[in-house]
Short mmCIF file of C-alpha atoms in Angstrom, two decimals:
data_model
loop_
_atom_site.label_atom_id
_atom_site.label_comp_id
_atom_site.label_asym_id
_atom_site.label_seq_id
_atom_site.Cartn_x
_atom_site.Cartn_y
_atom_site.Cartn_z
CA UNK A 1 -40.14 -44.77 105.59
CA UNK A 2 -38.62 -41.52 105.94
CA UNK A 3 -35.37 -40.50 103.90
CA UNK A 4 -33.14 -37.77 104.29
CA UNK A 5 -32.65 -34.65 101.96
CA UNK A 6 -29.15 -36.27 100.91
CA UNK A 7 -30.65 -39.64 99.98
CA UNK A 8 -33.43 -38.88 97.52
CA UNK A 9 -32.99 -39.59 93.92
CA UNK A 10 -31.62 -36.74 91.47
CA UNK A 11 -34.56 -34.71 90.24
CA UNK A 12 -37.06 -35.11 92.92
CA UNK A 13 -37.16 -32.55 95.51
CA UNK A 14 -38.40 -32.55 98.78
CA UNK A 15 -41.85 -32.47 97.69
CA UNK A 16 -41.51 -35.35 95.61
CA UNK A 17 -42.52 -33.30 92.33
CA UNK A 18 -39.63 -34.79 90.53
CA UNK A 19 -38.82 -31.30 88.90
CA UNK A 20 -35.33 -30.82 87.10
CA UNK A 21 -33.49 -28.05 86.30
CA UNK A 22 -33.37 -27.23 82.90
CA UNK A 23 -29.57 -27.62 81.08
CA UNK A 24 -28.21 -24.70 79.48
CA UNK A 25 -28.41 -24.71 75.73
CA UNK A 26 -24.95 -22.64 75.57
CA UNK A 27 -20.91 -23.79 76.81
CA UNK A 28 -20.75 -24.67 80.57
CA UNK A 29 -20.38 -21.44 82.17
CA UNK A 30 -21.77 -19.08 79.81
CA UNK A 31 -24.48 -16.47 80.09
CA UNK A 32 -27.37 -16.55 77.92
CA UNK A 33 -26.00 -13.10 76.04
CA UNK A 34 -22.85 -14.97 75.81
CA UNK A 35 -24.53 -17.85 73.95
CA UNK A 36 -26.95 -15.49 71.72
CA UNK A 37 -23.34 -13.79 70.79
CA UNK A 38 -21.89 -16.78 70.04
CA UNK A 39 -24.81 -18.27 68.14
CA UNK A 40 -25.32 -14.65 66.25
CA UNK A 41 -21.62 -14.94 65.45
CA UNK A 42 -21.84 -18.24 63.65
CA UNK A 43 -24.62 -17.44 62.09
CA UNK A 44 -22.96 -14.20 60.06
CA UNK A 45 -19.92 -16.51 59.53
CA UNK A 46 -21.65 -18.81 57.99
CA UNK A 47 -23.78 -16.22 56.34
CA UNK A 48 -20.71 -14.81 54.84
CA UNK A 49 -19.49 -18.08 53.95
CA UNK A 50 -22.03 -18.59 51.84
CA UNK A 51 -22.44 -15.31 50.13
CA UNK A 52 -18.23 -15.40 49.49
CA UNK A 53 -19.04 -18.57 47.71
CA UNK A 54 -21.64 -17.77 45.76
CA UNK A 55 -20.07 -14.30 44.29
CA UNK A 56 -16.85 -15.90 44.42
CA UNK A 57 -18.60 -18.67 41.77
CA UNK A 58 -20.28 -15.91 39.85
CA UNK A 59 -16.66 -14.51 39.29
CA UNK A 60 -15.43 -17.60 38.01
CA UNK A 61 -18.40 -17.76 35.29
CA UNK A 62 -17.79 -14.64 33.91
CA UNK A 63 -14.11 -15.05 33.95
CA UNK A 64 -14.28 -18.67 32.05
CA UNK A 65 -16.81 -16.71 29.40
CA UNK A 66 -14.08 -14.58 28.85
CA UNK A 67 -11.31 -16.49 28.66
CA UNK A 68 -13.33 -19.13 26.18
CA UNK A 69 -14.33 -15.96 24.58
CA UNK A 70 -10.25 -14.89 24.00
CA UNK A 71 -9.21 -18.45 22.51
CA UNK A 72 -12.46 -19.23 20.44
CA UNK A 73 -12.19 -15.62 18.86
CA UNK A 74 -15.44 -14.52 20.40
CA UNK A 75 -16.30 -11.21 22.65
CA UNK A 76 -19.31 -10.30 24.27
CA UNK A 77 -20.61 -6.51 24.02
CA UNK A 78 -23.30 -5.17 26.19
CA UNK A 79 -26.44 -2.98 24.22
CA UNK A 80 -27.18 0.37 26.18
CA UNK A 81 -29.43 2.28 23.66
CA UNK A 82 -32.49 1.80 21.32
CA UNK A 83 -31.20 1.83 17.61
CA UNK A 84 -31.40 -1.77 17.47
CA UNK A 85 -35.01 -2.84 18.77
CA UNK A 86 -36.64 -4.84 18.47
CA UNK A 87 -34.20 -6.91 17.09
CA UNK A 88 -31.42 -6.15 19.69
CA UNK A 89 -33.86 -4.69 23.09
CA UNK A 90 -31.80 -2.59 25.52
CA UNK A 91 -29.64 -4.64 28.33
CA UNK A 92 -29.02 -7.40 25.77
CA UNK A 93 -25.93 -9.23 25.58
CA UNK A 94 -24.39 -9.78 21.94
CA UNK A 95 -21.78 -12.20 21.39
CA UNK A 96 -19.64 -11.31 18.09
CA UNK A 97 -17.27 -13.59 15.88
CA UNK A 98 -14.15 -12.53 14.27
CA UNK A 99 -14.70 -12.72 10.27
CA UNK A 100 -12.68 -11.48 7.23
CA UNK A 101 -14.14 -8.32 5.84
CA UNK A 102 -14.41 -9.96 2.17
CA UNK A 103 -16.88 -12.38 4.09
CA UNK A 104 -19.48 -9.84 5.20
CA UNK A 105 -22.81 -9.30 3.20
CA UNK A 106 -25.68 -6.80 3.55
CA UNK A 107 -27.85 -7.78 6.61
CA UNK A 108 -25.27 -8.85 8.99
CA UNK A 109 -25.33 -7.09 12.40
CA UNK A 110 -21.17 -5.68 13.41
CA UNK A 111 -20.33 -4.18 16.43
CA UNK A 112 -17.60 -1.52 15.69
CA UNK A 113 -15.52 1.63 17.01
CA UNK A 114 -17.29 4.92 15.98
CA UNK A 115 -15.40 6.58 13.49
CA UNK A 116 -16.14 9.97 15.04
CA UNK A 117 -15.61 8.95 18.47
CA UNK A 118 -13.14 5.83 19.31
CA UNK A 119 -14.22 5.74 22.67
CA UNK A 120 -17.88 4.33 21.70
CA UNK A 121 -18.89 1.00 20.39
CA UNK A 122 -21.64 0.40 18.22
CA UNK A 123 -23.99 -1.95 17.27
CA UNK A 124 -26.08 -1.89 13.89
CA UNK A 125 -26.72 -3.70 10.51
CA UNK A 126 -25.13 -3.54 7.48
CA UNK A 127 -27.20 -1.57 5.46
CA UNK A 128 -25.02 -1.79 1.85
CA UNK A 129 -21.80 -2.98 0.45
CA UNK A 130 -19.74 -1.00 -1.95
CA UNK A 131 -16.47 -3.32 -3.38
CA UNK A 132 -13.44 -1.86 -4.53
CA UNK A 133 -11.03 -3.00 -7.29
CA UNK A 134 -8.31 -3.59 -4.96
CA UNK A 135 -10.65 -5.92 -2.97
CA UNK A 136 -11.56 -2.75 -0.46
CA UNK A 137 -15.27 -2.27 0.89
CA UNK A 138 -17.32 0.32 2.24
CA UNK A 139 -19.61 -0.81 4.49
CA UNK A 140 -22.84 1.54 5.09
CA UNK A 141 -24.42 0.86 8.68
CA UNK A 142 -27.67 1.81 9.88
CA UNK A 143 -29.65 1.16 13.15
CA UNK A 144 -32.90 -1.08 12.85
CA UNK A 145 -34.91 1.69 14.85
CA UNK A 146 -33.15 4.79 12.77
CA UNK A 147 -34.57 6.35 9.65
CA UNK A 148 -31.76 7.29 8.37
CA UNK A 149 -28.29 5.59 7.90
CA UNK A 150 -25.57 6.14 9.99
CA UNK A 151 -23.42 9.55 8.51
CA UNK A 152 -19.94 7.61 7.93
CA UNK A 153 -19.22 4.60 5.81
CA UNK A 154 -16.29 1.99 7.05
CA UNK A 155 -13.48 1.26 5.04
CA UNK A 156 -12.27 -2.35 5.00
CA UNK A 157 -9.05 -3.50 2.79
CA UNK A 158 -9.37 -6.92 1.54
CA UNK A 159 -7.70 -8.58 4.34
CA UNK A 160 -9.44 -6.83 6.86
CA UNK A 161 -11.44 -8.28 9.84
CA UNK A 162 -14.58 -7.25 11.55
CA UNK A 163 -16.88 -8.33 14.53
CA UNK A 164 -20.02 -10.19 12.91
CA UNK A 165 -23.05 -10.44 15.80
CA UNK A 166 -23.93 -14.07 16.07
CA UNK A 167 -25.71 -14.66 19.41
CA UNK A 168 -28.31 -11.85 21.36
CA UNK A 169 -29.22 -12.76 24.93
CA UNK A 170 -31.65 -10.45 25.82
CA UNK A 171 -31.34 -8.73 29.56
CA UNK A 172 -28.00 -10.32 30.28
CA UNK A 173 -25.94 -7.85 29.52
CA UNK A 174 -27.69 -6.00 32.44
CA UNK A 175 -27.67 -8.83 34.45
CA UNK A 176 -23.69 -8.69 33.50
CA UNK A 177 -23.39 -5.21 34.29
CA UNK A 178 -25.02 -5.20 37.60
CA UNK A 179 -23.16 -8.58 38.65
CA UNK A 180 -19.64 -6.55 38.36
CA UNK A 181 -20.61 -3.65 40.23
CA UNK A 182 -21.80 -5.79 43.20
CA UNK A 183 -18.68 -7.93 42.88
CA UNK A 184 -16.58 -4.35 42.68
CA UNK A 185 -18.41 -3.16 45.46
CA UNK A 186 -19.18 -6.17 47.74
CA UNK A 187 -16.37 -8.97 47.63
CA UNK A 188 -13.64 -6.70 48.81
CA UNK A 189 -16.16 -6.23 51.86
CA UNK A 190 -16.55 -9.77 52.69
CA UNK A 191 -13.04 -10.72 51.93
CA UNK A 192 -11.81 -8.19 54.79
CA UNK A 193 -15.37 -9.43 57.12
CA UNK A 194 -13.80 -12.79 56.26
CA UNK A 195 -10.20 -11.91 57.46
CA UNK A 196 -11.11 -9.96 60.55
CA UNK A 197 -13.35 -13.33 62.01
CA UNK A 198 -10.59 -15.05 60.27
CA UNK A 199 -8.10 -13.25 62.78
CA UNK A 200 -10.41 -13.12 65.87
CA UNK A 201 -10.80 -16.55 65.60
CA UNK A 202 -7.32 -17.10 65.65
CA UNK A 203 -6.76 -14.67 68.30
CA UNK A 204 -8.99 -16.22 70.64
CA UNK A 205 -7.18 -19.96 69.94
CA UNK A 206 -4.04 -18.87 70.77
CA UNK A 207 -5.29 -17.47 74.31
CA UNK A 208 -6.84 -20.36 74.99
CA UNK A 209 -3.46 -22.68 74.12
CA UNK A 210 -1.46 -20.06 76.19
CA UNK A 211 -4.08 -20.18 79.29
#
């Protein structure tokens, strides 16, 4: 029996091949460039998402180590040279305690101001103790990895307080210092990448509501 063109069933042609036309993957409408855009698009969103996230969690770490570090009376002082190895390698991490001077004794590791030159910290071992009448010390320092001690000695008064060494984590302090330059030099990035989609977004919603 013959049918008409109008009458056969939806996806069979005229040759009864029963071919279909493929739907389109993308919004009714749109133009396969449109929906690569679009997909692209989400794709770096959520890209950025993710990355935001993840340095915005690393921030929090560091900033909870040194908060706990303010109330429990501990700081944490990266190692840039040799003098201490291998007891202390380079790109360690040392985490000090705040002690009374009277309680220090030869062998302990401090981390200090320079006398000569306030604007460096260092880190070496007590070397010898000299005690005072009045309670006073002077504390000799030397560097595991030096010959020779260091060319000042540090005067404590009985009362005093100094910053004993108690934990080394080797390689984190790198690990520290490279974390804050990424987060110094990449979150502001992705906070304004975040704000412009942010604003697009919202740009584009409000012309839709309006149309």
């Amino acid at each position: 029996m013959a049918m008409s063109a109008s009458s056969l069933p939806t996806g069979v042609d005229d040759a009864g091949l029963g071919s279909r036309v493929r739907p389109s993957d993308g919004p009714a409408g749109a133009t396969p460039t449109a929906t690569i855009r679009a997909r692209l698009c989400g794709a770096l969103r959520h890209g950025g998402n993710l990355a935001l996230a993840a340095l915005a969690t690393v921030l929090v770490v560091f900033t909870s180590l040194i908060v706990a570090g303010a109330v429990t009376g501990h700081h944490f002082e990266q190692v840039i040279t040799a003098s201490m190895v291998p007891t202390i390698p380079v790109g360690s991490l040392v985490v000090t305690e705040h002690v009374t001077a009277s309680s220090l004794v030869v062998g302990n590791v401090l981390v200090f101001t320079k006398p000569s030159n306030v604007s460096e910290v260092i880190v070496h071992r007590i070397a010898s103790i000299t005690r005072a009448g009045d309670g006073s010390i002077l504390v000799q320092t030397k560097g595991d990895a030096n010959h020779a001690p260091d060319p000042w000695l540090i005067k404590q008064s009985a009362g005093g307080a100094a910053d004993r060494v108690v934990y080394v984590i080797p390689g984190l302090g790198t690990v520290a210092s490279e974390g804050r330059s990424v987060l110094i030099l990449v979150l502001p990035a992705l906070l304004i990448t975040y704000l412009v989609s942010w604003s697009r977004r919202r740009y584009h919603a409000m012309i839709g509501t309006q149309a």
